[in-house]
DNA sequence: ATCGATACGTCAAGTTTCTGGAAGGTTCCG
DNA sequence: CGGAACCTTCCAGAAACTTGACGTATCGAT
């Protein structure tokens, strides 16, 4: 019956996916939804809805009383794989203004909030310069405000990767001034000037390529039941789980997991997890 | 010359935006880029590129030697507002598998990594049930694994908002069992059963609607120069910035900012910021 | 019980977009 | 020089879409 997706044009495929997205997440679709989202005529929207029914007859019925198409009980997505992470990521992006509401397919946005991350914004042109330099394996001259010097200084760096520490974006780069690979906070780059070919190889960034394994387990002072729940939360087996992280990001990973302080600094219920191989890991942290 | 955008069809507008996105971020576009992204014929792609030139003659020229269209120096985006946050968010989404590479417009993905967040995934159907219940102001019966009880238990909750604490997603809900508003970790919901109308009003969730103001400043033990950089990073004026956060999220906000422990638990360079109004804030934390 | 508003549906004519095929141009490289 | 890898243009036909007109079902208000 259904199942054979003919070669559809991109625009048509998008509209069918949209119908399915709304059916799954909201339970219903309207002709007017298509009109708003894609700017098509009522006429065309009718056609698209009926095309969807023709391709997936068991997924959707028209509810005359509700004046809307509703998902039927035997709904099986045909054009989309429903994904909670992606939906939640969209919720966050729309709520935080990263994505305009009309660019998202979510029709009725759930109320949402998250603890704010008060980090300065990144200038798109500066970011572009860094990204392009990384791609071309070039060095770029940046005016950088470091923690060490009072005034911003020009220096040549050869970026090769981006990293996010939870708050700030970093450009992992070879710094010609210090002769080392370092993290540069992108929002501390005031300006960029020239670029030129770079002789440094990203492969020599040992701290970036070397992986560290963190062994974590539930806090020993939790009750057996609390331990079990934490194990479920973190996907632990037999009281432990391994997390692999680049040595260059180890500091941020420990901080993010709340493992950069003495485990006694928080109550066990707040701390939740502890590092099981702390001795071998902590000496690697920068 | 340029500037007047005629009423274009959705599909055409998307392609022009795509051309502009690639021009801005990568510096060049190919006919083959359009072919890959939208599945059009080489023929049509030519047409679209020339349509773009007709609409924005000063933005792009064909580099015969490079065999590609390149951004010209006077490039002014016409269909898109370049946004670093949105670009970086895409980088992260693609790198973490949230968005398929071919659904993103980024052609050449920069190398990227971030500290992993080892949290269990959320089941899309369970999330959907919660989101729909919130929209319809309904209560839903969930099988929930709490920290308190050894076995999961059925209980009626009326969700009204989603919250993200940096690791886990929560459903802010009225719990009929306890008669209070509480956070339920979505990934700890094993199953959902019935729904029914709810009498509880989201407006009575005091901790959700009450806002707390955090005053933060640079760590006092930093050097004047280091303080200045931190002030720039966090957008502080005169050594302080106010962050407003829901009381229900206060705990997570403090944790995220590293303000939930004694300021002496970390070295000043690691701690970076301190809470200036700690006395009045900390007594509110759950 | 009728009327108006709001949905969706459909038929027809005309425009825009797109494909496929065919022929042609430029630059680079071996 | 010839081939590869780009982009371009012309044409006919198909698919997608718009505009306009007219018809249908449901609901709620008068």
PDB file of N, CA and C in Angstrom, chain B residues 63-100:
ATOM      1  N   UNK B  63      34.508  32.814 -10.728  1.00  0.00           N
ATOM      2  CA  UNK B  63      35.954  32.743 -10.860  1.00  0.00           C
ATOM      3  C   UNK B  63      36.275  31.626 -11.838  1.00  0.00           C
ATOM      4  N   UNK B  64      36.593  32.006 -13.053  1.00  0.00           N
ATOM      5  CA  UNK B  64      36.800  30.991 -14.088  1.00  0.00           C
ATOM      6  C   UNK B  64      37.962  30.081 -13.750  1.00  0.00           C
ATOM      7  N   UNK B  65      38.952  30.674 -13.136  1.00  0.00           N
ATOM      8  CA  UNK B  65      40.119  29.876 -12.798  1.00  0.00           C
ATOM      9  C   UNK B  65      39.785  28.869 -11.684  1.00  0.00           C
ATOM     10  N   UNK B  66      39.085  29.360 -10.670  1.00  0.00           N
ATOM     11  CA  UNK B  66      38.708  28.468  -9.565  1.00  0.00           C
ATOM     12  C   UNK B  66      37.502  27.609  -9.899  1.00  0.00           C
ATOM     13  N   UNK B  67      36.878  27.877 -11.025  1.00  0.00           N
ATOM     14  CA  UNK B  67      35.681  27.139 -11.442  1.00  0.00           C
ATOM     15  C   UNK B  67      34.611  27.129 -10.357  1.00  0.00           C
ATOM     16  N   UNK B  68      34.394  28.293  -9.800  1.00  0.00           N
ATOM     17  CA  UNK B  68      33.395  28.364  -8.749  1.00  0.00           C
ATOM     18  C   UNK B  68      32.963  29.823  -8.573  1.00  0.00           C
ATOM     19  N   UNK B  69      31.767  30.005  -8.040  1.00  0.00           N
ATOM     20  CA  UNK B  69      31.325  31.365  -7.748  1.00  0.00           C
ATOM     21  C   UNK B  69      31.906  31.791  -6.415  1.00  0.00           C
ATOM     22  N   UNK B  70      32.456  32.981  -6.374  1.00  0.00           N
ATOM     23  CA  UNK B  70      33.041  33.456  -5.116  1.00  0.00           C
ATOM     24  C   UNK B  70      32.364  34.747  -4.669  1.00  0.00           C
ATOM     25  N   UNK B  71      32.380  34.917  -3.375  1.00  0.00           N
ATOM     26  CA  UNK B  71      31.840  36.140  -2.772  1.00  0.00           C
ATOM     27  C   UNK B  71      32.685  37.325  -3.211  1.00  0.00           C
ATOM     28  N   UNK B  72      32.061  38.390  -3.660  1.00  0.00           N
ATOM     29  CA  UNK B  72      32.855  39.571  -3.996  1.00  0.00           C
ATOM     30  C   UNK B  72      32.977  40.460  -2.763  1.00  0.00           C
ATOM     31  N   UNK B  73      33.917  41.378  -2.840  1.00  0.00           N
ATOM     32  CA  UNK B  73      34.292  42.128  -1.633  1.00  0.00           C
ATOM     33  C   UNK B  73      33.134  42.980  -1.104  1.00  0.00           C
ATOM     34  N   UNK B  74      32.290  43.441  -2.002  1.00  0.00           N
ATOM     35  CA  UNK B  74      31.190  44.288  -1.542  1.00  0.00           C
ATOM     36  C   UNK B  74      29.950  43.523  -1.131  1.00  0.00           C
ATOM     37  N   UNK B  75      30.125  42.251  -0.794  1.00  0.00           N
ATOM     38  CA  UNK B  75      28.998  41.368  -0.457  1.00  0.00           C
ATOM     39  C   UNK B  75      28.103  41.945   0.646  1.00  0.00           C
ATOM     40  N   UNK B  76      26.828  42.066   0.350  1.00  0.00           N
ATOM     41  CA  UNK B  76      25.852  42.469   1.375  1.00  0.00           C
ATOM     42  C   UNK B  76      24.716  41.463   1.331  1.00  0.00           C
ATOM     43  N   UNK B  77      24.533  40.693   2.409  1.00  0.00           N
ATOM     44  CA  UNK B  77      23.497  39.660   2.384  1.00  0.00           C
ATOM     45  C   UNK B  77      22.113  40.257   2.158  1.00  0.00           C
ATOM     46  N   UNK B  78      21.343  39.562   1.356  1.00  0.00           N
ATOM     47  CA  UNK B  78      20.048  40.088   0.942  1.00  0.00           C
ATOM     48  C   UNK B  78      18.931  39.197   1.456  1.00  0.00           C
ATOM     49  N   UNK B  79      19.240  37.930   1.642  1.00  0.00           N
ATOM     50  CA  UNK B  79      18.200  36.983   2.024  1.00  0.00           C
ATOM     51  C   UNK B  79      18.439  36.383   3.406  1.00  0.00           C
ATOM     52  N   UNK B  80      19.481  36.835   4.066  1.00  0.00           N
ATOM     53  CA  UNK B  80      19.932  36.145   5.269  1.00  0.00           C
ATOM     54  C   UNK B  80      20.630  37.151   6.169  1.00  0.00           C
ATOM     55  N   UNK B  81      20.471  36.981   7.485  1.00  0.00           N
ATOM     56  CA  UNK B  81      21.266  37.785   8.408  1.00  0.00           C
ATOM     57  C   UNK B  81      22.290  36.844   9.036  1.00  0.00           C
ATOM     58  N   UNK B  82      23.558  36.984   8.685  1.00  0.00           N
ATOM     59  CA  UNK B  82      24.552  36.038   9.205  1.00  0.00           C
ATOM     60  C   UNK B  82      24.597  36.093  10.726  1.00  0.00           C
ATOM     61  N   UNK B  83      24.565  34.925  11.347  1.00  0.00           N
ATOM     62  CA  UNK B  83      24.475  34.870  12.790  1.00  0.00           C
ATOM     63  C   UNK B  83      25.420  33.792  13.318  1.00  0.00           C
ATOM     64  N   UNK B  84      26.406  34.233  14.110  1.00  0.00           N
ATOM     65  CA  UNK B  84      27.417  33.302  14.599  1.00  0.00           C
ATOM     66  C   UNK B  84      26.790  32.240  15.509  1.00  0.00           C
ATOM     67  N   UNK B  85      25.895  32.654  16.368  1.00  0.00           N
ATOM     68  CA  UNK B  85      25.281  31.711  17.302  1.00  0.00           C
ATOM     69  C   UNK B  85      24.584  30.592  16.549  1.00  0.00           C
ATOM     70  N   UNK B  86      23.882  30.975  15.514  1.00  0.00           N
ATOM     71  CA  UNK B  86      23.156  29.985  14.742  1.00  0.00           C
ATOM     72  C   UNK B  86      24.118  29.050  14.007  1.00  0.00           C
ATOM     73  N   UNK B  87      25.199  29.604  13.469  1.00  0.00           N
ATOM     74  CA  UNK B  87      26.201  28.775  12.802  1.00  0.00           C
ATOM     75  C   UNK B  87      26.828  27.797  13.789  1.00  0.00           C
ATOM     76  N   UNK B  88      27.217  28.289  14.943  1.00  0.00           N
ATOM     77  CA  UNK B  88      27.866  27.444  15.939  1.00  0.00           C
ATOM     78  C   UNK B  88      26.899  26.381  16.452  1.00  0.00           C
ATOM     79  N   UNK B  89      25.663  26.772  16.604  1.00  0.00           N
ATOM     80  CA  UNK B  89      24.659  25.810  17.040  1.00  0.00           C
ATOM     81  C   UNK B  89      24.505  24.686  16.015  1.00  0.00           C
ATOM     82  N   UNK B  90      24.615  25.050  14.741  1.00  0.00           N
ATOM     83  CA  UNK B  90      24.555  24.022  13.699  1.00  0.00           C
ATOM     84  C   UNK B  90      25.769  23.111  13.760  1.00  0.00           C
ATOM     85  N   UNK B  91      26.937  23.704  13.946  1.00  0.00           N
ATOM     86  CA  UNK B  91      28.162  22.905  14.045  1.00  0.00           C
ATOM     87  C   UNK B  91      27.991  21.845  15.132  1.00  0.00           C
ATOM     88  N   UNK B  92      27.494  22.304  16.271  1.00  0.00           N
ATOM     89  CA  UNK B  92      27.328  21.396  17.381  1.00  0.00           C
ATOM     90  C   UNK B  92      26.300  20.315  17.072  1.00  0.00           C
ATOM     91  N   UNK B  93      25.188  20.719  16.490  1.00  0.00           N
ATOM     92  CA  UNK B  93      24.121  19.766  16.192  1.00  0.00           C
ATOM     93  C   UNK B  93      24.574  18.698  15.208  1.00  0.00           C
ATOM     94  N   UNK B  94      25.328  19.120  14.206  1.00  0.00           N
ATOM     95  CA  UNK B  94      25.792  18.150  13.225  1.00  0.00           C
ATOM     96  C   UNK B  94      26.832  17.228  13.863  1.00  0.00           C
ATOM     97  N   UNK B  95      27.766  17.818  14.613  1.00  0.00           N
ATOM     98  CA  UNK B  95      28.826  17.019  15.212  1.00  0.00           C
ATOM     99  C   UNK B  95      28.254  16.021  16.209  1.00  0.00           C
ATOM    100  N   UNK B  96      27.171  16.397  16.853  1.00  0.00           N
ATOM    101  CA  UNK B  96      26.598  15.494  17.851  1.00  0.00           C
ATOM    102  C   UNK B  96      25.507  14.604  17.282  1.00  0.00           C
ATOM    103  N   UNK B  97      25.314  14.681  15.980  1.00  0.00           N
ATOM    104  CA  UNK B  97      24.373  13.777  15.342  1.00  0.00           C
ATOM    105  C   UNK B  97      22.917  14.166  15.485  1.00  0.00           C
ATOM    106  N   UNK B  98      22.655  15.362  16.019  1.00  0.00           N
ATOM    107  CA  UNK B  98      21.266  15.800  16.183  1.00  0.00           C
ATOM    108  C   UNK B  98      20.671  16.150  14.834  1.00  0.00           C
ATOM    109  N   UNK B  99      21.504  16.706  13.982  1.00  0.00           N
ATOM    110  CA  UNK B  99      21.066  17.078  12.643  1.00  0.00           C
ATOM    111  C   UNK B  99      21.938  16.323  11.646  1.00  0.00           C
ATOM    112  N   UNK B 100      21.312  15.733  10.644  1.00  0.00           N
ATOM    113  CA  UNK B 100      22.085  15.032   9.629  1.00  0.00           C
ATOM    114  C   UNK B 100      22.891  16.040   8.832  1.00  0.00           C
TER     115      UNK B 100
END
